[in-house]
Amino acid sequence: MRSRNNINLRISGPVRRVIHFYVDGFRRMTVGKTLWKVIIIKLIIMFGVLKLFFFHDFLGSRFSTDKQKADYVLSELTRPVQNQKIMHKEEKDDREF
Amino acid sequence: MIENFDLTMVNWARAQFALTAMYHWIFVPLTLGITWIIAFYHTIYVRTGSNEWKNLTKFWMKLFGINFAIGVATGIIMEFEFGTNWSNYSWMVGDIFGAPLAIEGIIAFFLEATFFAVMFFGWNRVSKGFHLFSSWMVALGSNLSAVWILVANAWMQHPVGQAFNPDTARFEMKDFADVVFNPVAVSKFTHTTSSSMLLASLFIISISSWFILKGRHIQMARRSIAVAAVFGLLASGFTAFTGDEAAFENARHQPMKLAAFEGLYKGEYGAGLVAAGLINPTKQPGDQQEAFSFEIRIPGLLSLLANRSPGSFVPGIEDFVYGNDEHGIMGAGEKIKKGRMALANLDAYKTAKEAGDEAAAWEALAAFNENRDFIGYGFLERPEDTVPPVALSFYAFHIMVILGSLFTLVCILYLFFSIKGTLVRQRWLLGLGTTMFFLAMVASQAGWIVAEVGRQPWAIQNMLPVGVATSNLTAGTVQTTFFMFLALFTLLLIAEIGIMAKQISIGPEED
């Protein structure tokens, strides 16, 4: 029983020291406390407001597979060619009419 | 062709990205540079054991901490924008950018996050050696993060080691080493880090000069300046050298950018570098107007910069727009034709694939491959669309160079009077010194404008114009978030300036 406790102490010793290092470090901060407040407010605005309500993944929210995304981007790239084809067809139809 | 895309939305997306990147860029160079100087101060403290050096190190560390805390995560906003405003671009470059940005994330997290805490909390609580090691690791970690971001940026300026896959509409990485050792990436990284070190030196010089002028913490300020002036002088020399290298790479890979930031419309042998000048704002490529209302040129210097030969030919904007047979330069008009053929063949390939006609698909693919290097030009309407904003590129470049020269002179003067021991009496220099950080910020932002405005209209050089890289959104959506960012960034900047000013006025604390 005693040896098992010693092992626990040896394992937890360094981990406890690291935790204590951080806890104590944060506790002793002066200007750091203000900075952490700024960081937390900033992250809440960024992720809780901007990302959630304004910055949706354009492709991810419209398509579920990579194939669909690739087809969409390819159609965007070839849109000028498609538009030109439509224009030529309309011109031809007008002439025939 | 490009009129098929909503340019109002494109310009708002551009403005939003510029706002975000330039705001982020307020914090980054100071972090990159000051971490090295702090590690050096820390080393002097460990070697001498002097409490004065310890207080000095802690003071600059505190200001660095404020800058880091306000700046942290502002870069993530750009990633939001990529997914929302620039979805075509994000999809197309995902394969190339995935690896560098993942490495950046891992290095930034493990190196900076691990050692950052030890650097700030470690005073008297870890061994002096490990504490010092942590300071150097923070400097190394932050600069290594910059490597990968700049590798990604350099790839857009000179897309090497890739092949476009017409099935997935993605640029796929073919050679990681080509991407990492891209010559543009090397010159970008060296120029960015050296100029950041110069900016950080001037930050220290500005605040220390203010202390001396106020008659406070004079010993600390003198010591800070002695180190910062040496760092600043070395960094200014290296910045000039790497800037020259960056211009040389521009001449090779983005010659239109070089011509734009020198306002050179017609190519010349023995082209001169404009030392000072006033751009004619109504000048357009192909018209008969003079490019400058007033100019002072240093003969042969632009040729030397571009080709390492003072008598050599440097092509101008009109050579790239209209072509120059004598020098084997293809005009943008011909490139547009080839680009349109590439797009038509891409469309034919897609149609044949959908119809299951393999033979037609292969034929279209072979035809596409003949012109694929010009694909981006296929989206442009006129040859003149390949010209970036000349006046903005010219002024940004010249402001950067003129201020860079001033910084070298200031560092020399500070070092000279520091060695002579009469710095405290040079009130005119100390007064000038207090303005140096602001001017360094101006030069740094001007450098960003040179790099990013000078490469317009391209999101990926020759491959993808900015107008095609965006998502199919309305301008109103982007406008709303633009003003939200403007408000957020203004508040954060006020917070930083307020917190930093308060800590500067408190000054270093005695240990």
mmCIF file of C-alpha atoms in Angstrom, chain B residues 74-316:
data_model
loop_
_atom_site.group_PDB
_atom_site.id
_atom_site.type_symbol
_atom_site.label_atom_id
_atom_site.label_comp_id
_atom_site.label_asym_id
_atom_site.label_seq_id
_atom_site.Cartn_x
_atom_site.Cartn_y
_atom_site.Cartn_z
ATOM 1 C CA THR B 74 -6.542 38.246 -35.565
ATOM 2 C CA GLY B 75 -5.085 36.125 -38.371
ATOM 3 C CA ILE B 76 -7.863 33.540 -37.911
ATOM 4 C CA ILE B 77 -10.337 36.098 -39.263
ATOM 5 C CA MET B 78 -8.602 35.809 -42.615
ATOM 6 C CA GLU B 79 -9.343 32.081 -42.564
ATOM 7 C CA PHE B 80 -13.033 32.862 -41.974
ATOM 8 C CA GLU B 81 -12.907 35.144 -44.999
ATOM 9 C CA PHE B 82 -11.273 32.495 -47.175
ATOM 10 C CA GLY B 83 -14.143 30.064 -46.581
ATOM 11 C CA THR B 84 -16.902 32.644 -47.002
ATOM 12 C CA ASN B 85 -15.755 35.343 -49.422
ATOM 13 C CA TRP B 86 -13.056 33.467 -51.333
ATOM 14 C CA SER B 87 -14.510 29.988 -51.665
ATOM 15 C CA ASN B 88 -13.419 29.368 -55.286
ATOM 16 C CA TYR B 89 -9.865 30.300 -54.354
ATOM 17 C CA SER B 90 -9.947 28.268 -51.124
ATOM 18 C CA TRP B 91 -11.153 25.203 -52.944
ATOM 19 C CA MET B 92 -8.532 25.549 -55.675
ATOM 20 C CA VAL B 93 -5.519 26.032 -53.385
ATOM 21 C CA GLY B 94 -6.533 23.725 -50.535
ATOM 22 C CA ASP B 95 -4.109 21.009 -51.557
ATOM 23 C CA ILE B 96 -1.150 23.390 -51.770
ATOM 24 C CA PHE B 97 -1.860 25.394 -48.611
ATOM 25 C CA GLY B 98 -2.952 22.488 -46.422
ATOM 26 C CA ALA B 99 0.564 21.232 -45.633
ATOM 27 C CA PRO B 100 2.337 24.575 -44.954
ATOM 28 C CA LEU B 101 -0.544 25.916 -42.841
ATOM 29 C CA ALA B 102 -0.830 22.671 -40.859
ATOM 30 C CA ILE B 103 2.908 22.757 -40.128
ATOM 31 C CA GLU B 104 2.555 26.413 -39.118
ATOM 32 C CA GLY B 105 -0.254 25.523 -36.714
ATOM 33 C CA ILE B 106 1.695 22.669 -35.130
ATOM 34 C CA ILE B 107 4.930 24.651 -34.772
ATOM 35 C CA ALA B 108 3.130 27.746 -33.501
ATOM 36 C CA PHE B 109 1.186 25.705 -30.984
ATOM 37 C CA PHE B 110 3.990 23.533 -29.648
ATOM 38 C CA LEU B 111 6.878 25.956 -29.697
ATOM 39 C CA GLU B 112 5.203 29.248 -28.909
ATOM 40 C CA ALA B 113 2.485 28.001 -26.553
ATOM 41 C CA THR B 114 4.838 25.735 -24.580
ATOM 42 C CA PHE B 115 7.717 28.140 -24.144
ATOM 43 C CA PHE B 116 5.632 31.315 -23.999
ATOM 44 C CA ALA B 117 4.340 30.412 -20.528
ATOM 45 C CA VAL B 118 7.819 29.480 -19.284
ATOM 46 C CA MET B 119 9.179 32.752 -20.652
ATOM 47 C CA PHE B 120 6.602 34.836 -18.739
ATOM 48 C CA PHE B 121 6.049 32.747 -15.600
ATOM 49 C CA GLY B 122 9.553 31.301 -15.272
ATOM 50 C CA TRP B 123 11.306 34.100 -13.319
ATOM 51 C CA ASN B 124 12.894 32.474 -10.216
ATOM 52 C CA ARG B 125 10.739 29.383 -10.780
ATOM 53 C CA VAL B 126 12.689 27.416 -13.392
ATOM 54 C CA SER B 127 16.449 27.263 -13.833
ATOM 55 C CA LYS B 128 18.044 30.332 -15.421
ATOM 56 C CA GLY B 129 19.302 28.200 -18.314
ATOM 57 C CA PHE B 130 15.893 26.702 -19.121
ATOM 58 C CA HIS B 131 14.251 30.103 -18.772
ATOM 59 C CA LEU B 132 16.702 31.624 -21.229
ATOM 60 C CA PHE B 133 16.257 28.652 -23.574
ATOM 61 C CA SER B 134 12.492 29.357 -23.500
ATOM 62 C CA SER B 135 13.019 32.979 -24.533
ATOM 63 C CA TRP B 136 15.075 31.876 -27.543
ATOM 64 C CA MET B 137 12.495 29.200 -28.405
ATOM 65 C CA VAL B 138 9.687 31.786 -28.439
ATOM 66 C CA ALA B 139 11.729 33.857 -30.900
ATOM 67 C CA LEU B 140 12.494 30.809 -33.022
ATOM 68 C CA GLY B 141 8.909 29.522 -32.863
ATOM 69 C CA SER B 142 7.297 32.780 -33.913
ATOM 70 C CA ASN B 143 9.734 33.202 -36.809
ATOM 71 C CA LEU B 144 9.273 29.593 -37.907
ATOM 72 C CA SER B 145 5.514 30.163 -38.005
ATOM 73 C CA ALA B 146 6.175 33.035 -40.366
ATOM 74 C CA VAL B 147 8.090 30.706 -42.719
ATOM 75 C CA TRP B 148 4.974 28.708 -43.567
ATOM 76 C CA ILE B 149 2.655 31.662 -43.957
ATOM 77 C CA LEU B 150 5.162 33.280 -46.298
ATOM 78 C CA VAL B 151 5.650 30.030 -48.229
ATOM 79 C CA ALA B 152 1.892 30.039 -48.850
ATOM 80 C CA ASN B 153 1.909 33.718 -49.824
ATOM 81 C CA ALA B 154 4.945 33.270 -52.099
ATOM 82 C CA TRP B 155 3.224 30.402 -53.886
ATOM 83 C CA MET B 156 0.425 32.774 -54.919
ATOM 84 C CA GLN B 157 3.033 35.144 -56.344
ATOM 85 C CA HIS B 158 4.992 32.390 -58.089
ATOM 86 C CA PRO B 159 2.966 29.153 -58.227
ATOM 87 C CA VAL B 160 5.624 26.446 -58.505
ATOM 88 C CA GLY B 161 5.543 22.699 -57.785
ATOM 89 C CA GLN B 162 1.882 22.343 -58.797
ATOM 90 C CA ALA B 163 -0.395 20.992 -61.504
ATOM 91 C CA PHE B 164 -4.014 21.956 -62.142
ATOM 92 C CA ASN B 165 -6.377 18.995 -62.007
ATOM 93 C CA PRO B 166 -9.317 19.680 -64.355
ATOM 94 C CA ASP B 167 -11.446 16.958 -62.690
ATOM 95 C CA THR B 168 -11.273 18.437 -59.200
ATOM 96 C CA ALA B 169 -10.631 22.085 -60.158
ATOM 97 C CA ARG B 170 -7.720 22.107 -57.718
ATOM 98 C CA PHE B 171 -4.065 22.944 -57.905
ATOM 99 C CA GLU B 172 -2.316 19.821 -56.642
ATOM 100 C CA MET B 173 1.115 19.812 -55.071
ATOM 101 C CA LYS B 174 3.640 17.906 -57.163
ATOM 102 C CA ASP B 175 6.836 18.821 -55.359
ATOM 103 C CA PHE B 176 6.854 19.959 -51.725
ATOM 104 C CA ALA B 177 10.516 21.061 -51.941
ATOM 105 C CA ASP B 178 9.723 23.301 -54.925
ATOM 106 C CA VAL B 179 6.969 24.963 -52.909
ATOM 107 C CA VAL B 180 9.088 25.411 -49.768
ATOM 108 C CA PHE B 181 12.262 26.548 -51.545
ATOM 109 C CA ASN B 182 10.407 28.745 -54.000
ATOM 110 C CA PRO B 183 12.865 31.640 -54.592
ATOM 111 C CA VAL B 184 10.080 34.133 -53.914
ATOM 112 C CA ALA B 185 9.435 32.446 -50.536
ATOM 113 C CA VAL B 186 13.119 32.656 -49.605
ATOM 114 C CA SER B 187 13.355 36.357 -50.441
ATOM 115 C CA LYS B 188 9.996 37.063 -48.759
ATOM 116 C CA PHE B 189 10.988 35.328 -45.534
ATOM 117 C CA THR B 190 14.411 36.946 -45.284
ATOM 118 C CA HIS B 191 13.031 40.398 -46.121
ATOM 119 C CA THR B 192 10.096 40.068 -43.722
ATOM 120 C CA THR B 193 12.117 38.845 -40.757
ATOM 121 C CA SER B 194 14.952 41.345 -41.213
ATOM 122 C CA SER B 195 12.553 44.273 -41.627
ATOM 123 C CA SER B 196 10.623 43.058 -38.581
ATOM 124 C CA MET B 197 13.810 43.107 -36.541
ATOM 125 C CA LEU B 198 14.445 46.658 -37.741
ATOM 126 C CA LEU B 199 10.900 47.663 -36.748
ATOM 127 C CA ALA B 200 11.318 46.108 -33.296
ATOM 128 C CA SER B 201 14.650 47.919 -32.822
ATOM 129 C CA LEU B 202 12.940 51.202 -33.672
ATOM 130 C CA PHE B 203 10.127 50.387 -31.227
ATOM 131 C CA ILE B 204 12.730 50.103 -28.457
ATOM 132 C CA ILE B 205 14.574 53.211 -29.647
ATOM 133 C CA SER B 206 11.325 55.254 -29.699
ATOM 134 C CA ILE B 207 10.229 54.340 -26.183
ATOM 135 C CA SER B 208 13.739 54.581 -24.729
ATOM 136 C CA SER B 209 14.219 58.005 -26.321
ATOM 137 C CA TRP B 210 10.987 59.150 -24.688
ATOM 138 C CA PHE B 211 12.276 57.945 -21.303
ATOM 139 C CA ILE B 212 15.527 59.889 -21.738
ATOM 140 C CA LEU B 213 13.681 63.032 -22.829
ATOM 141 C CA LYS B 214 11.480 62.735 -19.731
ATOM 142 C CA GLY B 215 14.537 62.128 -17.555
ATOM 143 C CA ARG B 216 13.234 58.738 -16.382
ATOM 144 C CA HIS B 217 14.922 55.316 -16.336
ATOM 145 C CA ILE B 218 17.887 56.807 -18.171
ATOM 146 C CA GLN B 219 20.274 53.942 -17.496
ATOM 147 C CA MET B 220 17.745 51.347 -18.655
ATOM 148 C CA ALA B 221 16.930 53.392 -21.756
ATOM 149 C CA ARG B 222 20.606 53.830 -22.680
ATOM 150 C CA ARG B 223 21.270 50.115 -22.332
ATOM 151 C CA SER B 224 18.174 49.238 -24.335
ATOM 152 C CA ILE B 225 19.214 51.649 -27.078
ATOM 153 C CA ALA B 226 22.800 50.363 -27.213
ATOM 154 C CA VAL B 227 21.578 46.865 -28.100
ATOM 155 C CA ALA B 228 18.634 47.998 -30.258
ATOM 156 C CA ALA B 229 20.826 50.337 -32.346
ATOM 157 C CA VAL B 230 23.223 47.489 -33.166
ATOM 158 C CA PHE B 231 20.322 45.151 -33.979
ATOM 159 C CA GLY B 232 18.672 47.912 -35.997
ATOM 160 C CA LEU B 233 21.794 48.719 -37.983
ATOM 161 C CA LEU B 234 22.489 45.070 -38.815
ATOM 162 C CA ALA B 235 18.824 44.504 -39.644
ATOM 163 C CA SER B 236 18.658 47.595 -41.872
ATOM 164 C CA GLY B 237 21.657 46.368 -43.885
ATOM 165 C CA PHE B 238 20.126 42.940 -44.213
ATOM 166 C CA THR B 239 16.718 44.437 -45.087
ATOM 167 C CA ALA B 240 18.291 46.432 -47.925
ATOM 168 C CA PHE B 241 20.128 43.342 -49.181
ATOM 169 C CA THR B 242 17.037 41.106 -49.043
ATOM 170 C CA GLY B 243 14.896 43.881 -50.542
ATOM 171 C CA ASP B 244 17.280 43.991 -53.488
ATOM 172 C CA GLU B 245 16.940 40.216 -53.789
ATOM 173 C CA ALA B 246 13.125 40.512 -53.667
ATOM 174 C CA ALA B 247 13.192 43.069 -56.503
ATOM 175 C CA PHE B 248 15.484 40.761 -58.496
ATOM 176 C CA GLU B 249 12.976 37.906 -58.035
ATOM 177 C CA ASN B 250 10.157 40.244 -59.060
ATOM 178 C CA ALA B 251 11.991 41.003 -62.289
ATOM 179 C CA ARG B 252 12.066 37.271 -62.983
ATOM 180 C CA HIS B 253 8.623 36.143 -61.852
ATOM 181 C CA GLN B 254 6.416 39.255 -61.591
ATOM 182 C CA PRO B 255 8.006 41.782 -63.943
ATOM 183 C CA MET B 256 4.758 43.756 -64.285
ATOM 184 C CA LYS B 257 4.871 44.398 -60.532
ATOM 185 C CA LEU B 258 8.438 45.730 -60.769
ATOM 186 C CA ALA B 259 7.486 47.993 -63.691
ATOM 187 C CA ALA B 260 4.432 49.254 -61.742
ATOM 188 C CA PHE B 261 6.284 50.135 -58.583
ATOM 189 C CA GLU B 262 8.818 52.075 -60.635
ATOM 190 C CA GLY B 263 6.144 53.673 -62.836
ATOM 191 C CA LEU B 264 8.050 52.420 -65.893
ATOM 192 C CA TYR B 265 5.679 52.405 -68.873
ATOM 193 C CA LYS B 266 8.159 51.975 -71.735
ATOM 194 C CA GLY B 267 11.036 49.507 -71.413
ATOM 195 C CA GLU B 268 14.557 50.968 -71.427
ATOM 196 C CA TYR B 269 18.196 49.978 -71.622
ATOM 197 C CA GLY B 270 20.045 51.312 -68.600
ATOM 198 C CA ALA B 271 16.758 52.071 -66.834
ATOM 199 C CA GLY B 272 17.014 54.517 -63.955
ATOM 200 C CA LEU B 273 15.542 54.112 -60.494
ATOM 201 C CA VAL B 274 13.213 56.927 -59.438
ATOM 202 C CA ALA B 275 14.665 58.547 -56.310
ATOM 203 C CA ALA B 276 11.706 60.918 -56.038
ATOM 204 C CA GLY B 277 8.769 61.589 -58.314
ATOM 205 C CA LEU B 278 5.165 62.572 -58.800
ATOM 206 C CA ILE B 279 3.087 60.136 -60.855
ATOM 207 C CA ASN B 280 0.794 61.593 -63.514
ATOM 208 C CA PRO B 281 -2.595 60.321 -62.250
ATOM 209 C CA THR B 282 -4.287 60.420 -65.674
ATOM 210 C CA LYS B 283 -1.609 58.404 -67.453
ATOM 211 C CA GLN B 284 -2.904 55.196 -69.068
ATOM 212 C CA PRO B 285 -0.937 52.498 -70.907
ATOM 213 C CA GLY B 286 -0.697 53.269 -74.609
ATOM 214 C CA ASP B 287 -1.453 56.988 -74.417
ATOM 215 C CA GLN B 288 1.143 59.668 -75.210
ATOM 216 C CA GLN B 289 1.180 61.338 -71.780
ATOM 217 C CA GLU B 290 4.267 61.503 -69.606
ATOM 218 C CA ALA B 291 4.279 59.013 -66.735
ATOM 219 C CA PHE B 292 5.591 61.575 -64.250
ATOM 220 C CA SER B 293 4.830 65.224 -63.558
ATOM 221 C CA PHE B 294 8.219 65.404 -61.886
ATOM 222 C CA GLU B 295 10.956 62.840 -61.330
ATOM 223 C CA ILE B 296 14.568 62.439 -60.254
ATOM 224 C CA ARG B 297 16.157 59.239 -61.593
ATOM 225 C CA ILE B 298 19.403 57.514 -60.712
ATOM 226 C CA PRO B 299 20.645 56.259 -64.107
ATOM 227 C CA GLY B 300 21.138 52.517 -64.596
ATOM 228 C CA LEU B 301 20.089 51.587 -61.067
ATOM 229 C CA LEU B 302 16.806 49.893 -61.997
ATOM 230 C CA SER B 303 18.616 47.784 -64.629
ATOM 231 C CA LEU B 304 21.186 46.862 -61.991
ATOM 232 C CA LEU B 305 18.424 45.959 -59.540
ATOM 233 C CA ALA B 306 16.460 43.902 -62.069
ATOM 234 C CA ASN B 307 19.251 42.192 -64.009
ATOM 235 C CA ARG B 308 22.488 42.835 -62.079
ATOM 236 C CA SER B 309 23.693 44.792 -65.097
ATOM 237 C CA PRO B 310 23.423 48.615 -65.286
ATOM 238 C CA GLY B 311 23.090 48.768 -69.083
ATOM 239 C CA SER B 312 20.553 45.972 -69.496
ATOM 240 C CA PHE B 313 16.975 46.226 -70.759
ATOM 241 C CA VAL B 314 14.129 46.468 -68.246
ATOM 242 C CA PRO B 315 10.702 45.961 -69.826
ATOM 243 C CA GLY B 316 7.952 48.438 -68.980
#
